[in-house]
């Protein structure tokens, strides 16, 4: 049984059937709704980052240094992490996949903007991505901070659990997230990237009503888990 725990915003911890602990988009210490601080996050084997904005990357470097976890993301994002003293990194790029010991990861297109928090000299670019994971046949898609894009149609039939933003303003809002569900046809949808701040306040139950019978919408509270 794999377990996915939401920490608020776009941050999740994934405990895989292979016994690995993988954190996605770590944003804990400055995240007003997070259930844990970075120093309470426990052991991590991998840190996957969809892009370099602070609300997805702020705790990646300190967590990687403390836990020895490998940072995975776009080539430039990983190069930046390595330049800051992170010991282990694996750079990839959009459309590329790699078989890790915890599962297979492919970086998918996402439409958003990109800077890297902490890159004060602006030497590194940050192309936002989504994360598509195949964990022994259980397929998980974390869209990152994307707009609704036609590319999501390419995922139809290839996603069991979709993690989609509904916050609006910076990402898809509920209406476009429903269309993303129509594009992807996942079995389960978990909304994310909402209620972190007033600007992205949303009612996830309203989103669940709009999705209707298209998919099962699982609403997590920060600290809540979904087993699959
Ligand atoms: Zn974001």
JSON list of C-alpha atoms and ligand atoms in Angstrom, two decimals:
[
{"chain": "A", "resi": 1, "resn": "UNK", "atom": "CA", "xyz": [0.00, 0.00, 0.00]},
{"chain": "A", "resi": 2, "resn": "UNK", "atom": "CA", "xyz": [1.34, 3.41, -0.96]},
{"chain": "A", "resi": 3, "resn": "UNK", "atom": "CA", "xyz": [0.42, 6.48, 1.07]},
{"chain": "A", "resi": 4, "resn": "UNK", "atom": "CA", "xyz": [0.14, 10.08, -0.11]},
{"chain": "A", "resi": 5, "resn": "UNK", "atom": "CA", "xyz": [0.05, 12.76, 2.60]},
{"chain": "A", "resi": 6, "resn": "UNK", "atom": "CA", "xyz": [-0.87, 16.37, 1.83]},
{"chain": "A", "resi": 7, "resn": "UNK", "atom": "CA", "xyz": [0.90, 19.12, 3.76]},
{"chain": "A", "resi": 8, "resn": "UNK", "atom": "CA", "xyz": [-1.14, 21.96, 2.29]},
{"chain": "A", "resi": 9, "resn": "UNK", "atom": "CA", "xyz": [-0.48, 23.92, -0.92]},
{"chain": "A", "resi": 10, "resn": "UNK", "atom": "CA", "xyz": [1.27, 21.64, -3.48]},
{"chain": "A", "resi": 11, "resn": "UNK", "atom": "CA", "xyz": [3.39, 19.74, -0.95]},
{"chain": "A", "resi": 12, "resn": "UNK", "atom": "CA", "xyz": [2.97, 16.00, -0.55]},
{"chain": "A", "resi": 13, "resn": "UNK", "atom": "CA", "xyz": [4.90, 13.14, 1.00]},
{"chain": "A", "resi": 14, "resn": "UNK", "atom": "CA", "xyz": [4.68, 9.88, -0.89]},
{"chain": "A", "resi": 15, "resn": "UNK", "atom": "CA", "xyz": [5.47, 6.62, 0.90]},
{"chain": "A", "resi": 16, "resn": "UNK", "atom": "CA", "xyz": [5.89, 4.01, -1.80]},
{"chain": "A", "resi": 17, "resn": "UNK", "atom": "CA", "xyz": [5.47, 0.25, -1.85]},
{"chain": "A", "resi": 18, "resn": "UNK", "atom": "CA", "xyz": [9.24, 0.08, -2.29]},
{"chain": "A", "resi": 19, "resn": "UNK", "atom": "CA", "xyz": [9.70, 1.62, 1.15]},
{"chain": "A", "resi": 20, "resn": "UNK", "atom": "CA", "xyz": [10.90, 5.02, -0.07]},
{"chain": "A", "resi": 21, "resn": "UNK", "atom": "CA", "xyz": [9.81, 8.40, 1.23]},
{"chain": "A", "resi": 22, "resn": "UNK", "atom": "CA", "xyz": [9.47, 11.00, -1.52]},
{"chain": "A", "resi": 23, "resn": "UNK", "atom": "CA", "xyz": [8.50, 14.62, -0.96]},
{"chain": "A", "resi": 24, "resn": "UNK", "atom": "CA", "xyz": [6.96, 16.67, -3.75]},
{"chain": "A", "resi": 25, "resn": "UNK", "atom": "CA", "xyz": [7.33, 20.48, -3.87]},
{"chain": "A", "resi": 26, "resn": "UNK", "atom": "CA", "xyz": [8.45, 21.09, -0.27]},
{"chain": "A", "resi": 27, "resn": "UNK", "atom": "CA", "xyz": [6.97, 24.31, 1.12]},
{"chain": "A", "resi": 28, "resn": "UNK", "atom": "CA", "xyz": [6.61, 23.94, 4.86]},
{"chain": "A", "resi": 29, "resn": "UNK", "atom": "CA", "xyz": [8.22, 26.56, 7.10]},
{"chain": "A", "resi": 30, "resn": "UNK", "atom": "CA", "xyz": [6.63, 29.59, 5.38]},
{"chain": "A", "resi": 31, "resn": "UNK", "atom": "CA", "xyz": [3.45, 27.74, 4.42]},
{"chain": "A", "resi": 32, "resn": "UNK", "atom": "CA", "xyz": [0.71, 29.07, 6.73]},
{"chain": "A", "resi": 33, "resn": "UNK", "atom": "CA", "xyz": [-1.36, 25.88, 6.50]},
{"chain": "A", "resi": 34, "resn": "UNK", "atom": "CA", "xyz": [1.38, 23.23, 6.65]},
{"chain": "A", "resi": 35, "resn": "UNK", "atom": "CA", "xyz": [0.93, 20.51, 9.27]},
{"chain": "A", "resi": 36, "resn": "UNK", "atom": "CA", "xyz": [4.68, 20.00, 9.79]},
{"chain": "A", "resi": 37, "resn": "UNK", "atom": "CA", "xyz": [7.83, 22.08, 9.81]},
{"chain": "A", "resi": 38, "resn": "UNK", "atom": "CA", "xyz": [10.74, 21.10, 7.60]},
{"chain": "A", "resi": 39, "resn": "UNK", "atom": "CA", "xyz": [12.71, 19.82, 10.60]},
{"chain": "A", "resi": 40, "resn": "UNK", "atom": "CA", "xyz": [9.78, 17.55, 11.52]},
{"chain": "A", "resi": 41, "resn": "UNK", "atom": "CA", "xyz": [9.45, 16.03, 8.06]},
{"chain": "A", "resi": 42, "resn": "UNK", "atom": "CA", "xyz": [11.41, 12.90, 8.89]},
{"chain": "A", "resi": 43, "resn": "UNK", "atom": "CA", "xyz": [13.64, 10.90, 6.62]},
{"chain": "A", "resi": 44, "resn": "UNK", "atom": "CA", "xyz": [13.40, 11.53, 2.87]},
{"chain": "A", "resi": 45, "resn": "UNK", "atom": "CA", "xyz": [14.94, 9.60, 0.00]},
{"chain": "A", "resi": 46, "resn": "UNK", "atom": "CA", "xyz": [13.90, 11.91, -2.82]},
{"chain": "A", "resi": 47, "resn": "UNK", "atom": "CA", "xyz": [12.64, 15.46, -3.28]},
{"chain": "A", "resi": 48, "resn": "UNK", "atom": "CA", "xyz": [10.78, 16.08, -6.54]},
{"chain": "A", "resi": 49, "resn": "UNK", "atom": "CA", "xyz": [10.32, 19.70, -7.61]},
{"chain": "A", "resi": 50, "resn": "UNK", "atom": "CA", "xyz": [7.90, 20.86, -10.30]},
{"chain": "A", "resi": 51, "resn": "UNK", "atom": "CA", "xyz": [9.55, 24.29, -10.57]},
{"chain": "A", "resi": 52, "resn": "UNK", "atom": "CA", "xyz": [11.64, 26.79, -8.66]},
{"chain": "A", "resi": 53, "resn": "UNK", "atom": "CA", "xyz": [9.08, 29.19, -7.21]},
{"chain": "A", "resi": 54, "resn": "UNK", "atom": "CA", "xyz": [9.42, 29.60, -3.44]},
{"chain": "A", "resi": 55, "resn": "UNK", "atom": "CA", "xyz": [6.07, 27.99, -2.73]},
{"chain": "A", "resi": 56, "resn": "UNK", "atom": "CA", "xyz": [7.36, 24.74, -4.29]},
{"chain": "A", "resi": 57, "resn": "UNK", "atom": "CA", "xyz": [11.08, 24.90, -3.64]},
{"chain": "A", "resi": 58, "resn": "UNK", "atom": "CA", "xyz": [11.68, 26.91, -0.45]},
{"chain": "A", "resi": 59, "resn": "UNK", "atom": "CA", "xyz": [12.54, 23.92, 1.76]},
{"chain": "A", "resi": 60, "resn": "UNK", "atom": "CA", "xyz": [14.05, 21.68, -0.92]},
{"chain": "A", "resi": 61, "resn": "UNK", "atom": "CA", "xyz": [17.68, 22.63, -0.34]},
{"chain": "A", "resi": 62, "resn": "UNK", "atom": "CA", "xyz": [17.63, 22.60, 3.49]},
{"chain": "A", "resi": 63, "resn": "UNK", "atom": "CA", "xyz": [15.68, 19.32, 3.51]},
{"chain": "A", "resi": 64, "resn": "UNK", "atom": "CA", "xyz": [18.06, 17.73, 1.00]},
{"chain": "A", "resi": 65, "resn": "UNK", "atom": "CA", "xyz": [21.05, 18.81, 3.07]},
{"chain": "A", "resi": 66, "resn": "UNK", "atom": "CA", "xyz": [19.55, 17.49, 6.31]},
{"chain": "A", "resi": 67, "resn": "UNK", "atom": "CA", "xyz": [18.22, 14.19, 5.00]},
{"chain": "A", "resi": 68, "resn": "UNK", "atom": "CA", "xyz": [20.65, 13.41, 2.16]},
{"chain": "A", "resi": 69, "resn": "UNK", "atom": "CA", "xyz": [17.68, 13.10, -0.20]},
{"chain": "A", "resi": 70, "resn": "UNK", "atom": "CA", "xyz": [18.26, 13.33, -3.94]},
{"chain": "A", "resi": 71, "resn": "UNK", "atom": "CA", "xyz": [16.75, 16.42, -5.57]},
{"chain": "A", "resi": 72, "resn": "UNK", "atom": "CA", "xyz": [14.99, 15.66, -8.87]},
{"chain": "A", "resi": 73, "resn": "UNK", "atom": "CA", "xyz": [13.62, 18.19, -11.34]},
{"chain": "A", "resi": 74, "resn": "UNK", "atom": "CA", "xyz": [14.66, 20.06, -14.44]},
{"chain": "A", "resi": 75, "resn": "UNK", "atom": "CA", "xyz": [18.38, 20.09, -15.21]},
{"chain": "A", "resi": 76, "resn": "UNK", "atom": "CA", "xyz": [18.83, 23.75, -14.27]},
{"chain": "A", "resi": 77, "resn": "UNK", "atom": "CA", "xyz": [16.88, 23.47, -11.01]},
{"chain": "A", "resi": 78, "resn": "UNK", "atom": "CA", "xyz": [19.02, 20.51, -9.95]},
{"chain": "A", "resi": 79, "resn": "UNK", "atom": "CA", "xyz": [22.24, 22.28, -11.02]},
{"chain": "A", "resi": 80, "resn": "UNK", "atom": "CA", "xyz": [21.23, 25.19, -8.80]},
{"chain": "A", "resi": 81, "resn": "UNK", "atom": "CA", "xyz": [20.58, 22.85, -5.85]},
{"chain": "A", "resi": 82, "resn": "UNK", "atom": "CA", "xyz": [23.98, 21.23, -6.35]},
{"chain": "A", "resi": 83, "resn": "UNK", "atom": "CA", "xyz": [25.62, 24.67, -6.51]},
{"chain": "A", "resi": 84, "resn": "UNK", "atom": "CA", "xyz": [24.12, 25.37, -3.07]},
{"chain": "A", "resi": 85, "resn": "UNK", "atom": "CA", "xyz": [25.73, 22.34, -1.45]},
{"chain": "A", "resi": 86, "resn": "UNK", "atom": "CA", "xyz": [23.12, 19.62, -2.04]},
{"chain": "A", "resi": 87, "resn": "UNK", "atom": "CA", "xyz": [24.97, 16.29, -2.37]},
{"chain": "A", "resi": 88, "resn": "UNK", "atom": "CA", "xyz": [22.68, 14.31, -4.67]},
{"chain": "A", "resi": 89, "resn": "UNK", "atom": "CA", "xyz": [20.75, 15.50, -7.69]},
{"chain": "A", "resi": 90, "resn": "UNK", "atom": "CA", "xyz": [19.20, 14.06, -10.82]},
{"chain": "A", "resi": 91, "resn": "UNK", "atom": "CA", "xyz": [18.47, 16.52, -13.60]},
{"chain": "A", "resi": 92, "resn": "UNK", "atom": "CA", "xyz": [15.84, 15.77, -16.22]},
{"chain": "A", "resi": 93, "resn": "UNK", "atom": "CA", "xyz": [13.86, 17.74, -18.77]},
{"chain": "A", "resi": 94, "resn": "UNK", "atom": "CA", "xyz": [10.33, 18.07, -20.10]},
{"chain": "A", "resi": 95, "resn": "UNK", "atom": "CA", "xyz": [9.13, 14.90, -21.81]},
{"chain": "A", "resi": 96, "resn": "UNK", "atom": "CA", "xyz": [11.91, 12.80, -20.35]},
{"chain": "A", "resi": 97, "resn": "UNK", "atom": "CA", "xyz": [11.38, 9.94, -17.98]},
{"chain": "A", "resi": 98, "resn": "UNK", "atom": "CA", "xyz": [13.66, 7.89, -15.76]},
{"chain": "A", "resi": 99, "resn": "UNK", "atom": "CA", "xyz": [13.28, 4.70, -13.77]},
{"chain": "A", "resi": 100, "resn": "UNK", "atom": "CA", "xyz": [14.27, 5.39, -10.16]},
{"chain": "A", "resi": 101, "resn": "UNK", "atom": "CA", "xyz": [14.28, 2.71, -7.48]},
{"chain": "A", "resi": 102, "resn": "UNK", "atom": "CA", "xyz": [11.01, 4.10, -6.05]},
{"chain": "A", "resi": 103, "resn": "UNK", "atom": "CA", "xyz": [9.27, 4.18, -9.44]},
{"chain": "A", "resi": 104, "resn": "UNK", "atom": "CA", "xyz": [9.24, 5.79, -12.86]},
{"chain": "A", "resi": 105, "resn": "UNK", "atom": "CA", "xyz": [9.07, 9.58, -13.18]},
{"chain": "A", "resi": 106, "resn": "UNK", "atom": "CA", "xyz": [8.38, 11.61, -16.30]},
{"chain": "A", "resi": 107, "resn": "UNK", "atom": "CA", "xyz": [8.39, 15.41, -16.42]},
{"chain": "A", "resi": 108, "resn": "UNK", "atom": "CA", "xyz": [5.33, 16.63, -18.30]},
{"chain": "A", "resi": 109, "resn": "UNK", "atom": "CA", "xyz": [4.58, 20.04, -19.82]},
{"chain": "A", "resi": 110, "resn": "UNK", "atom": "CA", "xyz": [3.06, 22.69, -17.57]},
{"chain": "A", "resi": 111, "resn": "UNK", "atom": "CA", "xyz": [2.20, 26.24, -18.52]},
{"chain": "A", "resi": 112, "resn": "UNK", "atom": "CA", "xyz": [3.40, 28.70, -15.87]},
{"chain": "A", "resi": 113, "resn": "UNK", "atom": "CA", "xyz": [6.30, 31.09, -15.27]},
{"chain": "A", "resi": 114, "resn": "UNK", "atom": "CA", "xyz": [9.66, 30.31, -13.76]},
{"chain": "A", "resi": 115, "resn": "UNK", "atom": "CA", "xyz": [12.31, 31.75, -11.49]},
{"chain": "A", "resi": 116, "resn": "UNK", "atom": "CA", "xyz": [14.32, 29.90, -8.87]},
{"chain": "A", "resi": 117, "resn": "UNK", "atom": "CA", "xyz": [13.90, 31.05, -5.27]},
{"chain": "A", "resi": 118, "resn": "UNK", "atom": "CA", "xyz": [17.37, 31.74, -3.88]},
{"chain": "A", "resi": 119, "resn": "UNK", "atom": "CA", "xyz": [19.04, 32.20, -7.27]},
{"chain": "A", "resi": 120, "resn": "UNK", "atom": "CA", "xyz": [19.91, 35.80, -6.54]},
{"chain": "A", "resi": 121, "resn": "UNK", "atom": "CA", "xyz": [22.18, 36.13, -9.56]},
{"chain": "A", "resi": 122, "resn": "UNK", "atom": "CA", "xyz": [19.52, 34.82, -11.93]},
{"chain": "A", "resi": 123, "resn": "UNK", "atom": "CA", "xyz": [21.92, 32.37, -13.56]},
{"chain": "A", "resi": 124, "resn": "UNK", "atom": "CA", "xyz": [19.48, 29.46, -13.70]},
{"chain": "A", "resi": 125, "resn": "UNK", "atom": "CA", "xyz": [16.23, 29.18, -15.57]},
{"chain": "A", "resi": 126, "resn": "UNK", "atom": "CA", "xyz": [13.28, 27.24, -14.23]},
{"chain": "A", "resi": 127, "resn": "UNK", "atom": "CA", "xyz": [10.90, 25.70, -16.72]},
{"chain": "A", "resi": 128, "resn": "UNK", "atom": "CA", "xyz": [7.81, 24.57, -14.81]},
{"chain": "A", "resi": 129, "resn": "UNK", "atom": "CA", "xyz": [6.77, 20.94, -15.24]},
{"chain": "A", "resi": 130, "resn": "UNK", "atom": "CA", "xyz": [4.24, 18.43, -14.09]},
{"chain": "A", "resi": 131, "resn": "UNK", "atom": "CA", "xyz": [5.26, 15.12, -12.54]},
{"chain": "A", "resi": 132, "resn": "UNK", "atom": "CA", "xyz": [3.91, 11.82, -13.86]},
{"chain": "A", "resi": 133, "resn": "UNK", "atom": "CA", "xyz": [4.74, 8.80, -11.73]},
{"chain": "A", "resi": 134, "resn": "UNK", "atom": "CA", "xyz": [4.26, 5.09, -12.33]},
{"chain": "A", "resi": 135, "resn": "UNK", "atom": "CA", "xyz": [4.62, 3.33, -9.01]},
{"chain": "A", "resi": 136, "resn": "UNK", "atom": "CA", "xyz": [4.42, -0.33, -9.93]},
{"chain": "A", "resi": 137, "resn": "UNK", "atom": "CA", "xyz": [1.32, 0.25, -12.05]},
{"chain": "A", "resi": 138, "resn": "UNK", "atom": "CA", "xyz": [-0.22, 2.91, -9.79]},
{"chain": "A", "resi": 139, "resn": "UNK", "atom": "CA", "xyz": [-0.05, 6.09, -11.82]},
{"chain": "A", "resi": 140, "resn": "UNK", "atom": "CA", "xyz": [0.00, 9.48, -10.17]},
{"chain": "A", "resi": 141, "resn": "UNK", "atom": "CA", "xyz": [0.02, 12.90, -11.84]},
{"chain": "A", "resi": 142, "resn": "UNK", "atom": "CA", "xyz": [0.97, 16.11, -10.00]},
{"chain": "A", "resi": 143, "resn": "UNK", "atom": "CA", "xyz": [0.29, 18.83, -12.54]},
{"chain": "A", "resi": 144, "resn": "UNK", "atom": "CA", "xyz": [2.54, 21.44, -10.92]},
{"chain": "A", "resi": 145, "resn": "UNK", "atom": "CA", "xyz": [1.31, 25.00, -11.24]},
{"chain": "A", "resi": 146, "resn": "UNK", "atom": "CA", "xyz": [-0.22, 24.68, -14.64]},
{"chain": "A", "resi": 147, "resn": "UNK", "atom": "CA", "xyz": [-2.87, 26.40, -16.63]},
{"chain": "A", "resi": 148, "resn": "UNK", "atom": "CA", "xyz": [-5.34, 24.12, -18.35]},
{"chain": "A", "resi": 149, "resn": "UNK", "atom": "CA", "xyz": [-3.41, 22.91, -21.39]},
{"chain": "A", "resi": 150, "resn": "UNK", "atom": "CA", "xyz": [-4.32, 20.67, -24.30]},
{"chain": "A", "resi": 151, "resn": "UNK", "atom": "CA", "xyz": [-1.27, 18.53, -23.48]},
{"chain": "A", "resi": 152, "resn": "UNK", "atom": "CA", "xyz": [-3.26, 17.14, -20.55]},
{"chain": "A", "resi": 153, "resn": "UNK", "atom": "CA", "xyz": [-5.31, 15.20, -23.09]},
{"chain": "A", "resi": 154, "resn": "UNK", "atom": "CA", "xyz": [-2.21, 13.10, -23.76]},
{"chain": "A", "resi": 155, "resn": "UNK", "atom": "CA", "xyz": [-2.55, 11.75, -20.22]},
{"chain": "A", "resi": 156, "resn": "UNK", "atom": "CA", "xyz": [-6.03, 10.31, -20.77]},
{"chain": "A", "resi": 157, "resn": "UNK", "atom": "CA", "xyz": [-6.12, 6.70, -19.66]},
{"chain": "A", "resi": 158, "resn": "UNK", "atom": "CA", "xyz": [-2.69, 6.99, -18.08]},
{"chain": "A", "resi": 159, "resn": "UNK", "atom": "CA", "xyz": [-3.52, 8.49, -14.68]},
{"chain": "A", "resi": 160, "resn": "UNK", "atom": "CA", "xyz": [-5.15, 6.84, -11.67]},
{"chain": "A", "resi": 161, "resn": "UNK", "atom": "CA", "xyz": [-4.75, 9.74, -9.24]},
{"chain": "A", "resi": 162, "resn": "UNK", "atom": "CA", "xyz": [-4.51, 13.36, -10.40]},
{"chain": "A", "resi": 163, "resn": "UNK", "atom": "CA", "xyz": [-3.34, 16.15, -8.09]},
{"chain": "A", "resi": 164, "resn": "UNK", "atom": "CA", "xyz": [-4.73, 19.34, -9.60]},
{"chain": "A", "resi": 165, "resn": "UNK", "atom": "CA", "xyz": [-4.63, 22.98, -8.48]},
{"chain": "A", "resi": 166, "resn": "UNK", "atom": "CA", "xyz": [-7.96, 24.70, -7.95]},
{"chain": "A", "resi": 167, "resn": "UNK", "atom": "CA", "xyz": [-6.82, 27.94, -6.32]},
{"chain": "A", "resi": 168, "resn": "UNK", "atom": "CA", "xyz": [-7.17, 30.21, -9.37]},
{"chain": "A", "resi": 169, "resn": "UNK", "atom": "CA", "xyz": [-5.18, 33.46, -9.76]},
{"chain": "A", "resi": 170, "resn": "UNK", "atom": "CA", "xyz": [-1.78, 31.69, -10.05]},
{"chain": "A", "resi": 171, "resn": "UNK", "atom": "CA", "xyz": [-3.01, 28.38, -11.52]},
{"chain": "A", "resi": 172, "resn": "UNK", "atom": "CA", "xyz": [-6.14, 26.74, -12.81]},
{"chain": "A", "resi": 173, "resn": "UNK", "atom": "CA", "xyz": [-9.28, 27.57, -10.89]},
{"chain": "A", "resi": 174, "resn": "UNK", "atom": "CA", "xyz": [-12.08, 25.10, -10.24]},
{"chain": "A", "resi": 175, "resn": "UNK", "atom": "CA", "xyz": [-13.74, 25.53, -13.64]},
{"chain": "A", "resi": 176, "resn": "UNK", "atom": "CA", "xyz": [-10.57, 24.75, -15.61]},
{"chain": "A", "resi": 177, "resn": "UNK", "atom": "CA", "xyz": [-9.66, 21.98, -13.18]},
{"chain": "A", "resi": 178, "resn": "UNK", "atom": "CA", "xyz": [-12.98, 20.30, -14.02]},
{"chain": "A", "resi": 179, "resn": "UNK", "atom": "CA", "xyz": [-12.03, 20.52, -17.70]},
{"chain": "A", "resi": 180, "resn": "UNK", "atom": "CA", "xyz": [-8.64, 19.02, -16.82]},
{"chain": "A", "resi": 181, "resn": "UNK", "atom": "CA", "xyz": [-10.51, 16.10, -15.24]},
{"chain": "A", "resi": 182, "resn": "UNK", "atom": "CA", "xyz": [-12.44, 15.73, -18.50]},
{"chain": "A", "resi": 183, "resn": "UNK", "atom": "CA", "xyz": [-9.15, 15.72, -20.42]},
{"chain": "A", "resi": 184, "resn": "UNK", "atom": "CA", "xyz": [-7.32, 13.26, -18.16]},
{"chain": "A", "resi": 185, "resn": "UNK", "atom": "CA", "xyz": [-10.15, 10.99, -16.95]},
{"chain": "A", "resi": 186, "resn": "UNK", "atom": "CA", "xyz": [-8.42, 9.96, -13.73]},
{"chain": "A", "resi": 187, "resn": "UNK", "atom": "CA", "xyz": [-10.11, 7.65, -11.24]},
{"chain": "A", "resi": 188, "resn": "UNK", "atom": "CA", "xyz": [-9.36, 9.95, -8.30]},
{"chain": "A", "resi": 189, "resn": "UNK", "atom": "CA", "xyz": [-8.70, 13.70, -8.10]},
{"chain": "A", "resi": 190, "resn": "UNK", "atom": "CA", "xyz": [-7.11, 15.42, -5.11]},
{"chain": "A", "resi": 191, "resn": "UNK", "atom": "CA", "xyz": [-7.36, 19.24, -5.24]},
{"chain": "A", "resi": 192, "resn": "UNK", "atom": "CA", "xyz": [-4.33, 21.29, -4.19]},
{"chain": "A", "resi": 193, "resn": "UNK", "atom": "CA", "xyz": [-2.84, 24.81, -4.33]},
{"chain": "A", "resi": 194, "resn": "UNK", "atom": "CA", "xyz": [-5.83, 26.46, -2.60]},
{"chain": "A", "resi": 195, "resn": "UNK", "atom": "CA", "xyz": [-6.65, 28.01, 0.79]},
{"chain": "A", "resi": 196, "resn": "UNK", "atom": "CA", "xyz": [-2.98, 28.70, 1.50]},
{"chain": "A", "resi": 197, "resn": "UNK", "atom": "CA", "xyz": [-3.70, 32.42, 1.37]},
{"chain": "A", "resi": 198, "resn": "UNK", "atom": "CA", "xyz": [-6.89, 34.44, 1.00]},
{"chain": "A", "resi": 199, "resn": "UNK", "atom": "CA", "xyz": [-6.03, 35.15, -2.64]},
{"chain": "A", "resi": 200, "resn": "UNK", "atom": "CA", "xyz": [-6.47, 31.49, -3.54]},
{"chain": "A", "resi": 201, "resn": "UNK", "atom": "CA", "xyz": [-9.38, 30.67, -1.21]},
{"chain": "A", "resi": 202, "resn": "UNK", "atom": "CA", "xyz": [-11.68, 28.01, -2.67]},
{"chain": "A", "resi": 203, "resn": "UNK", "atom": "CA", "xyz": [-14.34, 25.60, -1.49]},
{"chain": "A", "resi": 204, "resn": "UNK", "atom": "CA", "xyz": [-13.15, 22.09, -2.40]},
{"chain": "A", "resi": 205, "resn": "UNK", "atom": "CA", "xyz": [-16.66, 20.69, -1.83]},
{"chain": "A", "resi": 206, "resn": "UNK", "atom": "CA", "xyz": [-17.93, 22.98, -4.58]},
{"chain": "A", "resi": 207, "resn": "UNK", "atom": "CA", "xyz": [-15.21, 21.61, -6.82]},
{"chain": "A", "resi": 208, "resn": "UNK", "atom": "CA", "xyz": [-16.27, 18.06, -5.94]},
{"chain": "A", "resi": 209, "resn": "UNK", "atom": "CA", "xyz": [-19.86, 18.90, -6.88]},
{"chain": "A", "resi": 210, "resn": "UNK", "atom": "CA", "xyz": [-18.72, 20.28, -10.24]},
{"chain": "A", "resi": 211, "resn": "UNK", "atom": "CA", "xyz": [-16.63, 17.18, -11.00]},
{"chain": "A", "resi": 212, "resn": "UNK", "atom": "CA", "xyz": [-19.70, 15.07, -10.26]},
{"chain": "A", "resi": 213, "resn": "UNK", "atom": "CA", "xyz": [-19.49, 11.53, -11.58]},
{"chain": "A", "resi": 214, "resn": "UNK", "atom": "CA", "xyz": [-16.42, 12.19, -13.74]},
{"chain": "A", "resi": 215, "resn": "UNK", "atom": "CA", "xyz": [-14.06, 11.11, -10.94]},
{"chain": "A", "resi": 216, "resn": "UNK", "atom": "CA", "xyz": [-13.90, 10.55, -7.20]},
{"chain": "A", "resi": 217, "resn": "UNK", "atom": "CA", "xyz": [-12.74, 13.78, -5.55]},
{"chain": "A", "resi": 218, "resn": "UNK", "atom": "CA", "xyz": [-10.77, 13.14, -2.37]},
{"chain": "A", "resi": 219, "resn": "UNK", "atom": "CA", "xyz": [-10.55, 16.26, -0.18]},
{"chain": "A", "resi": 220, "resn": "UNK", "atom": "CA", "xyz": [-7.63, 16.16, 2.23]},
{"chain": "A", "resi": 221, "resn": "UNK", "atom": "CA", "xyz": [-6.91, 18.42, 5.18]},
{"chain": "A", "resi": 222, "resn": "UNK", "atom": "CA", "xyz": [-3.23, 19.33, 5.73]},
{"chain": "A", "resi": 223, "resn": "UNK", "atom": "CA", "xyz": [-1.74, 16.25, 7.37]},
{"chain": "A", "resi": 224, "resn": "UNK", "atom": "CA", "xyz": [-4.38, 14.00, 5.82]},
{"chain": "A", "resi": 225, "resn": "UNK", "atom": "CA", "xyz": [-3.48, 10.94, 3.79]},
{"chain": "A", "resi": 226, "resn": "UNK", "atom": "CA", "xyz": [-4.82, 8.87, 0.93]},
{"chain": "A", "resi": 227, "resn": "UNK", "atom": "CA", "xyz": [-3.80, 5.21, 0.66]},
{"chain": "A", "resi": 228, "resn": "UNK", "atom": "CA", "xyz": [-3.70, 3.55, -2.73]},
{"chain": "B", "resi": 1, "resn": "LIG", "atom": "ZN1", "xyz": [2.65, 27.70, -6.72]}
]
